């Protein structure tokens, strides 16, 4: 597993990188990047971006200003162009104004800087895919990756996305889009903007096969366990999830709305979710699955939980501190 803690892990790699004065002077303004955006994207996308700026100048300028300031403070370079183009009109949930959506996106990255290793945050910022880890089933391996939501067909449902796929052919079994948020006590947590399974004639067969291979653990349950594990080191009381009524697809055209087939409300309720505003549901944080269970399903559950937990910088810092105390 790529982010499994090891004793020889360099302590400094886990700490937030402080930009040096020399590095700061080489920082290229995101505003200059925005001015040259039209040369790198299609004419249609360029026109949409300009129209969005004209209709929502305050919020759009606030977003670009945040990107510039955040990249400078975190010393992570220029953001991917798709982050510049992030829509404040259609994002995450319905029924909230653009300034509230702006607050969701900016707070997401502030929390991400707390939870993720600096190199991982910088890679996501640039639009790269991150390998979170691999789980072995009876006859197949399954990979989990984190990437920008824009790069897996759910740009309106979140900022980051996690993808579960078969290792043999990269067939996507499940995708979840998320934003990081703060709980009522101020601790980092996350909100799920959407979950998507595969489409096509082989979709149902692929899900059944993966479930059997993982000892009866469904891909969507595996995804939820990884998400719980991702924020487990912050000890949130719950995570949040968007309901059918609040889902951002309700702002799209009728043709797009017909494409949504998942019953999110039913699944959140099945997992112990309770209705709550403004997103729709909150689900209690479960305890970590059993370690060293002889049951394959329990083994799979623990493996996906550990993938999420091992990806978090706070988990590695606590493991490092515990190891130091044991040595002392």
PDB file of C-alpha atoms in Angstrom:
ATOM      1  CA  UNK A   1       0.000   0.000   0.000  1.00  0.00           C
ATOM      2  CA  UNK A   2       1.500   3.263  -1.112  1.00  0.00           C
ATOM      3  CA  UNK A   3       0.831   5.283   2.031  1.00  0.00           C
ATOM      4  CA  UNK A   4       1.251   2.603   4.650  1.00  0.00           C
ATOM      5  CA  UNK A   5       3.410   3.998   7.434  1.00  0.00           C
ATOM      6  CA  UNK A   6       6.939   2.654   7.779  1.00  0.00           C
ATOM      7  CA  UNK A   7       9.451   3.416  10.542  1.00  0.00           C
ATOM      8  CA  UNK A   8      11.998   4.770   8.088  1.00  0.00           C
ATOM      9  CA  UNK A   9       9.522   7.301   6.706  1.00  0.00           C
ATOM     10  CA  UNK A  10      11.018  10.771   6.633  1.00  0.00           C
ATOM     11  CA  UNK A  11       9.244  12.844   9.289  1.00  0.00           C
ATOM     12  CA  UNK A  12       9.571  16.054   7.325  1.00  0.00           C
ATOM     13  CA  UNK A  13       7.595  14.641   4.380  1.00  0.00           C
ATOM     14  CA  UNK A  14       4.504  14.468   6.597  1.00  0.00           C
ATOM     15  CA  UNK A  15       4.580  18.092   7.676  1.00  0.00           C
ATOM     16  CA  UNK A  16       3.089  20.988   5.691  1.00  0.00           C
ATOM     17  CA  UNK A  17       5.755  22.481   3.475  1.00  0.00           C
ATOM     18  CA  UNK A  18       6.575  26.095   4.215  1.00  0.00           C
ATOM     19  CA  UNK A  19       7.278  28.067   1.046  1.00  0.00           C
ATOM     20  CA  UNK A  20      10.745  29.558   0.940  1.00  0.00           C
ATOM     21  CA  UNK A  21      11.238  33.191  -0.121  1.00  0.00           C
ATOM     22  CA  UNK A  22      13.097  32.054  -3.227  1.00  0.00           C
ATOM     23  CA  UNK A  23      10.251  29.749  -4.207  1.00  0.00           C
ATOM     24  CA  UNK A  24       7.651  32.419  -3.604  1.00  0.00           C
ATOM     25  CA  UNK A  25       9.393  34.806  -5.993  1.00  0.00           C
ATOM     26  CA  UNK A  26       9.074  32.231  -8.787  1.00  0.00           C
ATOM     27  CA  UNK A  27       5.323  31.875  -8.246  1.00  0.00           C
ATOM     28  CA  UNK A  28       3.309  32.593 -11.377  1.00  0.00           C
ATOM     29  CA  UNK A  29       0.075  34.434 -10.777  1.00  0.00           C
ATOM     30  CA  UNK A  30      -3.119  32.451 -11.284  1.00  0.00           C
ATOM     31  CA  UNK A  31      -4.598  35.613 -12.782  1.00  0.00           C
ATOM     32  CA  UNK A  32      -2.047  35.405 -15.611  1.00  0.00           C
ATOM     33  CA  UNK A  33      -2.970  31.748 -16.031  1.00  0.00           C
ATOM     34  CA  UNK A  34      -6.629  32.775 -16.293  1.00  0.00           C
ATOM     35  CA  UNK A  35      -5.884  35.364 -18.995  1.00  0.00           C
ATOM     36  CA  UNK A  36      -4.257  32.705 -21.173  1.00  0.00           C
ATOM     37  CA  UNK A  37      -6.945  30.088 -20.476  1.00  0.00           C
ATOM     38  CA  UNK A  38      -8.673  30.641 -23.814  1.00  0.00           C
ATOM     39  CA  UNK A  39      -5.611  29.419 -25.694  1.00  0.00           C
ATOM     40  CA  UNK A  40      -5.767  26.022 -23.962  1.00  0.00           C
ATOM     41  CA  UNK A  41      -9.480  25.189 -24.012  1.00  0.00           C
ATOM     42  CA  UNK A  42     -12.166  25.036 -26.675  1.00  0.00           C
ATOM     43  CA  UNK A  43     -13.979  28.119 -27.911  1.00  0.00           C
ATOM     44  CA  UNK A  44     -17.241  26.928 -26.332  1.00  0.00           C
ATOM     45  CA  UNK A  45     -15.665  26.398 -22.909  1.00  0.00           C
ATOM     46  CA  UNK A  46     -13.902  29.735 -23.151  1.00  0.00           C
ATOM     47  CA  UNK A  47     -17.200  31.479 -23.933  1.00  0.00           C
ATOM     48  CA  UNK A  48     -18.919  29.742 -20.998  1.00  0.00           C
ATOM     49  CA  UNK A  49     -16.133  30.811 -18.646  1.00  0.00           C
ATOM     50  CA  UNK A  50     -16.325  34.447 -19.801  1.00  0.00           C
ATOM     51  CA  UNK A  51     -20.125  34.451 -19.492  1.00  0.00           C
ATOM     52  CA  UNK A  52     -19.877  33.003 -15.984  1.00  0.00           C
ATOM     53  CA  UNK A  53     -17.404  35.720 -15.021  1.00  0.00           C
ATOM     54  CA  UNK A  54     -19.765  38.379 -16.396  1.00  0.00           C
ATOM     55  CA  UNK A  55     -22.813  36.961 -14.562  1.00  0.00           C
ATOM     56  CA  UNK A  56     -21.045  36.209 -11.239  1.00  0.00           C
ATOM     57  CA  UNK A  57     -18.086  38.612 -11.133  1.00  0.00           C
ATOM     58  CA  UNK A  58     -17.757  38.794  -7.339  1.00  0.00           C
ATOM     59  CA  UNK A  59     -17.885  35.042  -6.677  1.00  0.00           C
ATOM     60  CA  UNK A  60     -15.737  34.153  -9.688  1.00  0.00           C
ATOM     61  CA  UNK A  61     -13.122  36.752  -8.779  1.00  0.00           C
ATOM     62  CA  UNK A  62     -13.203  35.467  -5.199  1.00  0.00           C
ATOM     63  CA  UNK A  63     -12.522  31.922  -6.429  1.00  0.00           C
ATOM     64  CA  UNK A  64      -9.612  32.975  -8.650  1.00  0.00           C
ATOM     65  CA  UNK A  65      -8.207  35.082  -5.808  1.00  0.00           C
ATOM     66  CA  UNK A  66      -8.396  32.095  -3.471  1.00  0.00           C
ATOM     67  CA  UNK A  67      -6.620  29.836  -5.980  1.00  0.00           C
ATOM     68  CA  UNK A  68      -3.829  32.374  -6.329  1.00  0.00           C
ATOM     69  CA  UNK A  69      -3.442  32.879  -2.578  1.00  0.00           C
ATOM     70  CA  UNK A  70      -3.672  29.167  -1.741  1.00  0.00           C
ATOM     71  CA  UNK A  71      -1.112  28.135  -4.340  1.00  0.00           C
ATOM     72  CA  UNK A  72       1.244  30.801  -3.016  1.00  0.00           C
ATOM     73  CA  UNK A  73       0.804  29.934   0.669  1.00  0.00           C
ATOM     74  CA  UNK A  74       1.055  26.172   0.158  1.00  0.00           C
ATOM     75  CA  UNK A  75       3.812  26.400  -2.483  1.00  0.00           C
ATOM     76  CA  UNK A  76       2.065  23.897  -4.751  1.00  0.00           C
ATOM     77  CA  UNK A  77       2.343  25.679  -8.087  1.00  0.00           C
ATOM     78  CA  UNK A  78      -0.353  26.498 -10.591  1.00  0.00           C
ATOM     79  CA  UNK A  79      -3.742  24.762 -10.316  1.00  0.00           C
ATOM     80  CA  UNK A  80      -5.140  22.678 -13.127  1.00  0.00           C
ATOM     81  CA  UNK A  81      -7.204  24.666 -15.624  1.00  0.00           C
ATOM     82  CA  UNK A  82     -10.309  22.692 -14.653  1.00  0.00           C
ATOM     83  CA  UNK A  83     -10.087  24.171 -11.149  1.00  0.00           C
ATOM     84  CA  UNK A  84     -10.092  27.642 -12.696  1.00  0.00           C
ATOM     85  CA  UNK A  85     -13.226  26.693 -14.618  1.00  0.00           C
ATOM     86  CA  UNK A  86     -15.078  25.306 -11.585  1.00  0.00           C
ATOM     87  CA  UNK A  87     -18.711  26.417 -11.719  1.00  0.00           C
ATOM     88  CA  UNK A  88     -20.170  28.334  -8.794  1.00  0.00           C
ATOM     89  CA  UNK A  89     -23.673  28.218 -10.273  1.00  0.00           C
ATOM     90  CA  UNK A  90     -24.061  24.446 -10.408  1.00  0.00           C
ATOM     91  CA  UNK A  91     -22.060  22.774  -7.663  1.00  0.00           C
ATOM     92  CA  UNK A  92     -22.707  20.134  -5.010  1.00  0.00           C
ATOM     93  CA  UNK A  93     -26.253  20.940  -3.870  1.00  0.00           C
ATOM     94  CA  UNK A  94     -29.243  22.939  -5.022  1.00  0.00           C
ATOM     95  CA  UNK A  95     -30.843  25.862  -3.256  1.00  0.00           C
ATOM     96  CA  UNK A  96     -27.772  27.704  -1.953  1.00  0.00           C
ATOM     97  CA  UNK A  97     -26.312  30.961  -3.328  1.00  0.00           C
ATOM     98  CA  UNK A  98     -22.988  31.238  -5.149  1.00  0.00           C
ATOM     99  CA  UNK A  99     -21.165  32.740  -2.123  1.00  0.00           C
ATOM    100  CA  UNK A 100     -22.096  29.642  -0.099  1.00  0.00           C
ATOM    101  CA  UNK A 101     -20.755  27.390  -2.850  1.00  0.00           C
ATOM    102  CA  UNK A 102     -17.592  29.469  -2.904  1.00  0.00           C
ATOM    103  CA  UNK A 103     -17.263  28.900   0.832  1.00  0.00           C
ATOM    104  CA  UNK A 104     -17.664  25.137   0.335  1.00  0.00           C
ATOM    105  CA  UNK A 105     -14.871  25.000  -2.236  1.00  0.00           C
ATOM    106  CA  UNK A 106     -12.402  27.195  -0.371  1.00  0.00           C
ATOM    107  CA  UNK A 107     -12.975  25.400   2.937  1.00  0.00           C
ATOM    108  CA  UNK A 108     -12.496  22.079   1.158  1.00  0.00           C
ATOM    109  CA  UNK A 109      -8.941  22.971   0.195  1.00  0.00           C
ATOM    110  CA  UNK A 110      -8.102  24.421   3.597  1.00  0.00           C
ATOM    111  CA  UNK A 111      -9.137  21.143   5.225  1.00  0.00           C
ATOM    112  CA  UNK A 112      -7.372  19.142   2.516  1.00  0.00           C
ATOM    113  CA  UNK A 113      -4.157  20.927   3.485  1.00  0.00           C
ATOM    114  CA  UNK A 114      -4.668  19.625   7.035  1.00  0.00           C
ATOM    115  CA  UNK A 115      -5.541  16.053   6.085  1.00  0.00           C
ATOM    116  CA  UNK A 116      -3.344  15.254   3.087  1.00  0.00           C
ATOM    117  CA  UNK A 117       0.393  15.057   2.664  1.00  0.00           C
ATOM    118  CA  UNK A 118       1.830  18.093   0.903  1.00  0.00           C
ATOM    119  CA  UNK A 119       3.015  16.149  -2.148  1.00  0.00           C
ATOM    120  CA  UNK A 120      -0.398  14.513  -2.548  1.00  0.00           C
ATOM    121  CA  UNK A 121      -2.228  17.828  -2.296  1.00  0.00           C
ATOM    122  CA  UNK A 122       0.116  19.353  -4.878  1.00  0.00           C
ATOM    123  CA  UNK A 123      -0.444  16.433  -7.255  1.00  0.00           C
ATOM    124  CA  UNK A 124      -4.235  16.720  -7.001  1.00  0.00           C
ATOM    125  CA  UNK A 125      -3.931  20.490  -7.438  1.00  0.00           C
ATOM    126  CA  UNK A 126      -2.133  19.854 -10.745  1.00  0.00           C
ATOM    127  CA  UNK A 127      -4.823  17.408 -11.878  1.00  0.00           C
ATOM    128  CA  UNK A 128      -2.883  14.178 -11.350  1.00  0.00           C
ATOM    129  CA  UNK A 129      -4.307  10.847 -10.200  1.00  0.00           C
ATOM    130  CA  UNK A 130      -3.114   9.436  -6.904  1.00  0.00           C
ATOM    131  CA  UNK A 131      -2.933   5.723  -6.185  1.00  0.00           C
ATOM    132  CA  UNK A 132      -4.431   5.171  -2.743  1.00  0.00           C
ATOM    133  CA  UNK A 133      -3.897   1.426  -2.541  1.00  0.00           C
ATOM    134  CA  UNK A 134      -4.931  -2.015  -3.762  1.00  0.00           C
ATOM    135  CA  UNK A 135      -7.161  -4.672  -2.203  1.00  0.00           C
ATOM    136  CA  UNK A 136      -6.836  -8.317  -3.233  1.00  0.00           C
ATOM    137  CA  UNK A 137      -9.955 -10.428  -3.599  1.00  0.00           C
ATOM    138  CA  UNK A 138     -10.296 -14.138  -4.337  1.00  0.00           C
ATOM    139  CA  UNK A 139      -9.251 -13.877  -7.977  1.00  0.00           C
ATOM    140  CA  UNK A 140      -8.935 -10.141  -8.730  1.00  0.00           C
ATOM    141  CA  UNK A 141      -7.184  -7.053  -7.383  1.00  0.00           C
ATOM    142  CA  UNK A 142      -9.020  -3.744  -6.928  1.00  0.00           C
ATOM    143  CA  UNK A 143      -7.391  -0.317  -7.107  1.00  0.00           C
ATOM    144  CA  UNK A 144      -8.501   2.915  -5.465  1.00  0.00           C
ATOM    145  CA  UNK A 145      -7.469   6.300  -6.830  1.00  0.00           C
ATOM    146  CA  UNK A 146      -8.122   9.889  -5.823  1.00  0.00           C
ATOM    147  CA  UNK A 147      -8.437  12.570  -8.500  1.00  0.00           C
ATOM    148  CA  UNK A 148     -10.262  15.768  -9.339  1.00  0.00           C
ATOM    149  CA  UNK A 149     -14.002  15.221  -9.719  1.00  0.00           C
ATOM    150  CA  UNK A 150     -13.770  17.040 -13.048  1.00  0.00           C
ATOM    151  CA  UNK A 151     -11.756  14.146 -14.466  1.00  0.00           C
ATOM    152  CA  UNK A 152     -14.229  11.339 -13.843  1.00  0.00           C
ATOM    153  CA  UNK A 153     -17.536  12.774 -15.014  1.00  0.00           C
ATOM    154  CA  UNK A 154     -18.780  14.317 -11.759  1.00  0.00           C
ATOM    155  CA  UNK A 155     -17.377  17.855 -11.803  1.00  0.00           C
ATOM    156  CA  UNK A 156     -20.574  19.347 -10.383  1.00  0.00           C
ATOM    157  CA  UNK A 157     -20.839  16.848  -7.509  1.00  0.00           C
ATOM    158  CA  UNK A 158     -17.623  17.600  -5.632  1.00  0.00           C
ATOM    159  CA  UNK A 159     -14.021  18.768  -5.768  1.00  0.00           C
ATOM    160  CA  UNK A 160     -12.229  15.442  -5.284  1.00  0.00           C
ATOM    161  CA  UNK A 161     -13.399  12.001  -6.349  1.00  0.00           C
ATOM    162  CA  UNK A 162     -12.384   8.486  -5.357  1.00  0.00           C
ATOM    163  CA  UNK A 163     -12.545   5.747  -7.965  1.00  0.00           C
ATOM    164  CA  UNK A 164     -12.669   1.987  -7.348  1.00  0.00           C
ATOM    165  CA  UNK A 165     -11.669  -0.110 -10.347  1.00  0.00           C
ATOM    166  CA  UNK A 166     -10.533  -3.586 -11.362  1.00  0.00           C
ATOM    167  CA  UNK A 167      -6.764  -3.695 -11.561  1.00  0.00           C
ATOM    168  CA  UNK A 168      -6.713  -6.031 -14.566  1.00  0.00           C
ATOM    169  CA  UNK A 169      -8.499  -3.697 -17.005  1.00  0.00           C
ATOM    170  CA  UNK A 170      -9.149  -0.442 -15.073  1.00  0.00           C
ATOM    171  CA  UNK A 171     -12.916  -1.056 -15.301  1.00  0.00           C
ATOM    172  CA  UNK A 172     -14.579   1.465 -12.989  1.00  0.00           C
ATOM    173  CA  UNK A 173     -16.818  -0.222 -10.429  1.00  0.00           C
ATOM    174  CA  UNK A 174     -17.729   2.766  -8.262  1.00  0.00           C
ATOM    175  CA  UNK A 175     -17.009   6.478  -7.985  1.00  0.00           C
ATOM    176  CA  UNK A 176     -17.750   8.885  -5.134  1.00  0.00           C
ATOM    177  CA  UNK A 177     -17.367  12.661  -5.292  1.00  0.00           C
ATOM    178  CA  UNK A 178     -16.711  14.583  -2.078  1.00  0.00           C
ATOM    179  CA  UNK A 179     -15.869  17.874  -0.433  1.00  0.00           C
ATOM    180  CA  UNK A 180     -14.160  18.191   2.923  1.00  0.00           C
ATOM    181  CA  UNK A 181     -16.235  20.053   5.526  1.00  0.00           C
ATOM    182  CA  UNK A 182     -16.083  20.764   9.237  1.00  0.00           C
ATOM    183  CA  UNK A 183     -18.376  19.143  11.748  1.00  0.00           C
ATOM    184  CA  UNK A 184     -20.271  20.994  14.441  1.00  0.00           C
ATOM    185  CA  UNK A 185     -17.266  20.628  16.764  1.00  0.00           C
ATOM    186  CA  UNK A 186     -14.902  21.999  14.123  1.00  0.00           C
ATOM    187  CA  UNK A 187     -13.259  18.653  13.354  1.00  0.00           C
ATOM    188  CA  UNK A 188     -12.586  17.779   9.697  1.00  0.00           C
ATOM    189  CA  UNK A 189     -15.155  15.571   8.023  1.00  0.00           C
ATOM    190  CA  UNK A 190     -16.491  15.120   4.509  1.00  0.00           C
ATOM    191  CA  UNK A 191     -19.707  15.360   2.534  1.00  0.00           C
ATOM    192  CA  UNK A 192     -20.548  13.015  -0.322  1.00  0.00           C
ATOM    193  CA  UNK A 193     -21.993  14.806  -3.334  1.00  0.00           C
ATOM    194  CA  UNK A 194     -22.735  11.726  -5.387  1.00  0.00           C
ATOM    195  CA  UNK A 195     -21.998   8.034  -5.926  1.00  0.00           C
ATOM    196  CA  UNK A 196     -22.021   6.390  -9.331  1.00  0.00           C
ATOM    197  CA  UNK A 197     -21.806   2.790 -10.407  1.00  0.00           C
ATOM    198  CA  UNK A 198     -20.837   1.480 -13.842  1.00  0.00           C
ATOM    199  CA  UNK A 199     -23.047   1.762 -16.909  1.00  0.00           C
ATOM    200  CA  UNK A 200     -23.556  -0.560 -19.826  1.00  0.00           C
ATOM    201  CA  UNK A 201     -24.557  -4.138 -20.489  1.00  0.00           C
ATOM    202  CA  UNK A 202     -21.822  -5.627 -18.306  1.00  0.00           C
ATOM    203  CA  UNK A 203     -22.370  -3.318 -15.320  1.00  0.00           C
ATOM    204  CA  UNK A 204     -24.575  -5.606 -13.220  1.00  0.00           C
ATOM    205  CA  UNK A 205     -22.412  -8.650 -13.909  1.00  0.00           C
ATOM    206  CA  UNK A 206     -19.261  -6.714 -12.957  1.00  0.00           C
ATOM    207  CA  UNK A 207     -20.755  -5.579  -9.632  1.00  0.00           C
ATOM    208  CA  UNK A 208     -21.918  -9.102  -8.745  1.00  0.00           C
ATOM    209  CA  UNK A 209     -18.531 -10.558  -9.648  1.00  0.00           C
ATOM    210  CA  UNK A 210     -16.668  -7.968  -7.553  1.00  0.00           C
ATOM    211  CA  UNK A 211     -19.001  -8.518  -4.598  1.00  0.00           C
ATOM    212  CA  UNK A 212     -18.358 -12.260  -4.640  1.00  0.00           C
ATOM    213  CA  UNK A 213     -14.631 -11.737  -5.087  1.00  0.00           C
ATOM    214  CA  UNK A 214     -14.549  -9.492  -1.989  1.00  0.00           C
ATOM    215  CA  UNK A 215     -16.368 -12.015   0.170  1.00  0.00           C
ATOM    216  CA  UNK A 216     -19.794 -10.402  -0.162  1.00  0.00           C
ATOM    217  CA  UNK A 217     -18.703  -6.757   0.233  1.00  0.00           C
ATOM    218  CA  UNK A 218     -20.444  -4.569  -2.341  1.00  0.00           C
ATOM    219  CA  UNK A 219     -18.293  -1.989  -4.185  1.00  0.00           C
ATOM    220  CA  UNK A 220     -20.416   0.897  -2.884  1.00  0.00           C
ATOM    221  CA  UNK A 221     -19.997  -0.349   0.699  1.00  0.00           C
ATOM    222  CA  UNK A 222     -16.250  -0.651   0.100  1.00  0.00           C
ATOM    223  CA  UNK A 223     -16.222   2.950  -1.112  1.00  0.00           C
ATOM    224  CA  UNK A 224     -18.102   4.177   1.948  1.00  0.00           C
ATOM    225  CA  UNK A 225     -15.660   2.373   4.257  1.00  0.00           C
ATOM    226  CA  UNK A 226     -12.707   4.034   2.526  1.00  0.00           C
ATOM    227  CA  UNK A 227     -14.367   7.445   2.924  1.00  0.00           C
ATOM    228  CA  UNK A 228     -14.973   6.843   6.625  1.00  0.00           C
ATOM    229  CA  UNK A 229     -11.361   5.749   6.985  1.00  0.00           C
ATOM    230  CA  UNK A 230     -10.107   8.852   5.186  1.00  0.00           C
ATOM    231  CA  UNK A 231     -11.337  11.164   7.958  1.00  0.00           C
ATOM    232  CA  UNK A 232     -11.173   8.673  10.838  1.00  0.00           C
ATOM    233  CA  UNK A 233      -8.006  10.206  12.319  1.00  0.00           C
ATOM    234  CA  UNK A 234      -9.933  13.453  12.908  1.00  0.00           C
ATOM    235  CA  UNK A 235     -12.595  11.509  14.876  1.00  0.00           C
ATOM    236  CA  UNK A 236     -15.658  13.122  13.276  1.00  0.00           C
ATOM    237  CA  UNK A 237     -19.009  12.242  14.818  1.00  0.00           C
ATOM    238  CA  UNK A 238     -20.466  11.687  11.362  1.00  0.00           C
ATOM    239  CA  UNK A 239     -20.049  12.300   7.657  1.00  0.00           C
ATOM    240  CA  UNK A 240     -22.616  14.046   5.473  1.00  0.00           C
ATOM    241  CA  UNK A 241     -24.273  13.053   2.209  1.00  0.00           C
ATOM    242  CA  UNK A 242     -26.447  14.763  -0.381  1.00  0.00           C
ATOM    243  CA  UNK A 243     -30.050  13.581  -0.715  1.00  0.00           C
ATOM    244  CA  UNK A 244     -31.995  12.993  -3.924  1.00  0.00           C
ATOM    245  CA  UNK A 245     -33.828  16.298  -3.499  1.00  0.00           C
ATOM    246  CA  UNK A 246     -30.659  18.310  -2.828  1.00  0.00           C
ATOM    247  CA  UNK A 247     -28.575  16.647  -5.546  1.00  0.00           C
ATOM    248  CA  UNK A 248     -27.089  19.123  -7.979  1.00  0.00           C
ATOM    249  CA  UNK A 249     -28.487  17.223 -10.963  1.00  0.00           C
ATOM    250  CA  UNK A 250     -31.852  18.824 -10.165  1.00  0.00           C
ATOM    251  CA  UNK A 251     -30.405  22.077 -11.559  1.00  0.00           C
ATOM    252  CA  UNK A 252     -29.557  20.426 -14.868  1.00  0.00           C
ATOM    253  CA  UNK A 253     -31.693  19.925 -17.934  1.00  0.00           C
ATOM    254  CA  UNK A 254     -34.471  17.328 -17.862  1.00  0.00           C
ATOM    255  CA  UNK A 255     -32.459  15.099 -20.201  1.00  0.00           C
ATOM    256  CA  UNK A 256     -29.600  15.040 -17.701  1.00  0.00           C
ATOM    257  CA  UNK A 257     -31.911  14.472 -14.733  1.00  0.00           C
ATOM    258  CA  UNK A 258     -33.267  11.321 -16.369  1.00  0.00           C
ATOM    259  CA  UNK A 259     -29.776   9.822 -16.312  1.00  0.00           C
ATOM    260  CA  UNK A 260     -29.758   9.645 -12.524  1.00  0.00           C
ATOM    261  CA  UNK A 261     -30.963   6.206 -11.514  1.00  0.00           C
ATOM    262  CA  UNK A 262     -29.428   5.790  -8.052  1.00  0.00           C
ATOM    263  CA  UNK A 263     -31.668   6.043  -4.994  1.00  0.00           C
ATOM    264  CA  UNK A 264     -29.299   7.950  -2.727  1.00  0.00           C
ATOM    265  CA  UNK A 265     -31.878   8.394   0.036  1.00  0.00           C
ATOM    266  CA  UNK A 266     -32.464   4.662   0.258  1.00  0.00           C
ATOM    267  CA  UNK A 267     -28.768   3.875   0.536  1.00  0.00           C
ATOM    268  CA  UNK A 268     -28.002   6.569   3.125  1.00  0.00           C
ATOM    269  CA  UNK A 269     -30.944   5.341   5.218  1.00  0.00           C
ATOM    270  CA  UNK A 270     -29.706   1.753   4.898  1.00  0.00           C
ATOM    271  CA  UNK A 271     -26.320   2.872   6.265  1.00  0.00           C
ATOM    272  CA  UNK A 272     -27.885   4.542   9.308  1.00  0.00           C
ATOM    273  CA  UNK A 273     -28.266   8.029   7.862  1.00  0.00           C
ATOM    274  CA  UNK A 274     -30.601  10.608   9.396  1.00  0.00           C
ATOM    275  CA  UNK A 275     -32.133  13.583   7.557  1.00  0.00           C
ATOM    276  CA  UNK A 276     -30.301  16.855   8.202  1.00  0.00           C
ATOM    277  CA  UNK A 277     -30.025  20.217   6.489  1.00  0.00           C
ATOM    278  CA  UNK A 278     -28.629  21.526   4.221  1.00  0.00           C
ATOM    279  CA  UNK A 279     -27.106  18.510   2.455  1.00  0.00           C
ATOM    280  CA  UNK A 280     -29.757  15.915   3.213  1.00  0.00           C
ATOM    281  CA  UNK A 281     -28.254  13.192   5.439  1.00  0.00           C
ATOM    282  CA  UNK A 282     -25.673  12.596   8.112  1.00  0.00           C
ATOM    283  CA  UNK A 283     -24.274   9.134   8.814  1.00  0.00           C
ATOM    284  CA  UNK A 284     -22.665   8.181  12.113  1.00  0.00           C
ATOM    285  CA  UNK A 285     -18.973   7.363  12.009  1.00  0.00           C
ATOM    286  CA  UNK A 286     -18.555   3.603  12.509  1.00  0.00           C
ATOM    287  CA  UNK A 287     -15.782   1.937  14.452  1.00  0.00           C
ATOM    288  CA  UNK A 288     -12.887   0.474  12.497  1.00  0.00           C
ATOM    289  CA  UNK A 289     -13.534  -3.048  11.149  1.00  0.00           C
ATOM    290  CA  UNK A 290     -11.996  -5.997  12.954  1.00  0.00           C
ATOM    291  CA  UNK A 291      -8.290  -6.709  12.422  1.00  0.00           C
ATOM    292  CA  UNK A 292      -7.064 -10.206  11.455  1.00  0.00           C
ATOM    293  CA  UNK A 293     -10.538 -11.649  11.007  1.00  0.00           C
ATOM    294  CA  UNK A 294     -10.665 -15.096   9.330  1.00  0.00           C
ATOM    295  CA  UNK A 295     -13.772 -13.955   7.424  1.00  0.00           C
ATOM    296  CA  UNK A 296     -12.957 -12.704   3.900  1.00  0.00           C
ATOM    297  CA  UNK A 297     -15.673 -10.060   3.962  1.00  0.00           C
ATOM    298  CA  UNK A 298     -14.294  -8.619   7.207  1.00  0.00           C
ATOM    299  CA  UNK A 299     -10.799  -8.734   5.736  1.00  0.00           C
ATOM    300  CA  UNK A 300     -12.006  -6.762   2.719  1.00  0.00           C
ATOM    301  CA  UNK A 301     -13.776  -4.224   4.931  1.00  0.00           C
ATOM    302  CA  UNK A 302     -10.632  -3.642   6.979  1.00  0.00           C
ATOM    303  CA  UNK A 303      -8.492  -3.348   3.835  1.00  0.00           C
ATOM    304  CA  UNK A 304     -10.657  -0.592   2.344  1.00  0.00           C
ATOM    305  CA  UNK A 305     -10.835   1.222   5.682  1.00  0.00           C
ATOM    306  CA  UNK A 306      -7.041   1.099   5.954  1.00  0.00           C
ATOM    307  CA  UNK A 307      -6.639   2.493   2.442  1.00  0.00           C
ATOM    308  CA  UNK A 308      -8.604   5.583   3.434  1.00  0.00           C
ATOM    309  CA  UNK A 309      -6.953   5.938   6.831  1.00  0.00           C
ATOM    310  CA  UNK A 310      -3.450   5.397   5.452  1.00  0.00           C
ATOM    311  CA  UNK A 311      -3.921   8.156   2.895  1.00  0.00           C
ATOM    312  CA  UNK A 312      -4.439  10.766   5.616  1.00  0.00           C
ATOM    313  CA  UNK A 313      -1.404  12.689   6.869  1.00  0.00           C
ATOM    314  CA  UNK A 314      -2.820  12.878  10.403  1.00  0.00           C
ATOM    315  CA  UNK A 315      -2.858   9.085  10.626  1.00  0.00           C
ATOM    316  CA  UNK A 316       0.797   8.914   9.628  1.00  0.00           C
ATOM    317  CA  UNK A 317       1.763  11.625  12.110  1.00  0.00           C
ATOM    318  CA  UNK A 318       0.039   9.782  14.952  1.00  0.00           C
ATOM    319  CA  UNK A 319       1.702   6.508  13.963  1.00  0.00           C
ATOM    320  CA  UNK A 320       5.049   8.284  13.860  1.00  0.00           C
ATOM    321  CA  UNK A 321       4.517   9.793  17.306  1.00  0.00           C
ATOM    322  CA  UNK A 322       3.458   6.422  18.718  1.00  0.00           C
ATOM    323  CA  UNK A 323       6.547   4.743  17.276  1.00  0.00           C
ATOM    324  CA  UNK A 324       8.774   7.443  18.766  1.00  0.00           C
ATOM    325  CA  UNK A 325       7.218   6.913  22.199  1.00  0.00           C
ATOM    326  CA  UNK A 326       7.705   3.164  21.939  1.00  0.00           C
ATOM    327  CA  UNK A 327      11.380   3.640  21.091  1.00  0.00           C
ATOM    328  CA  UNK A 328      11.809   5.975  24.052  1.00  0.00           C
TER     329      UNK A 328
END
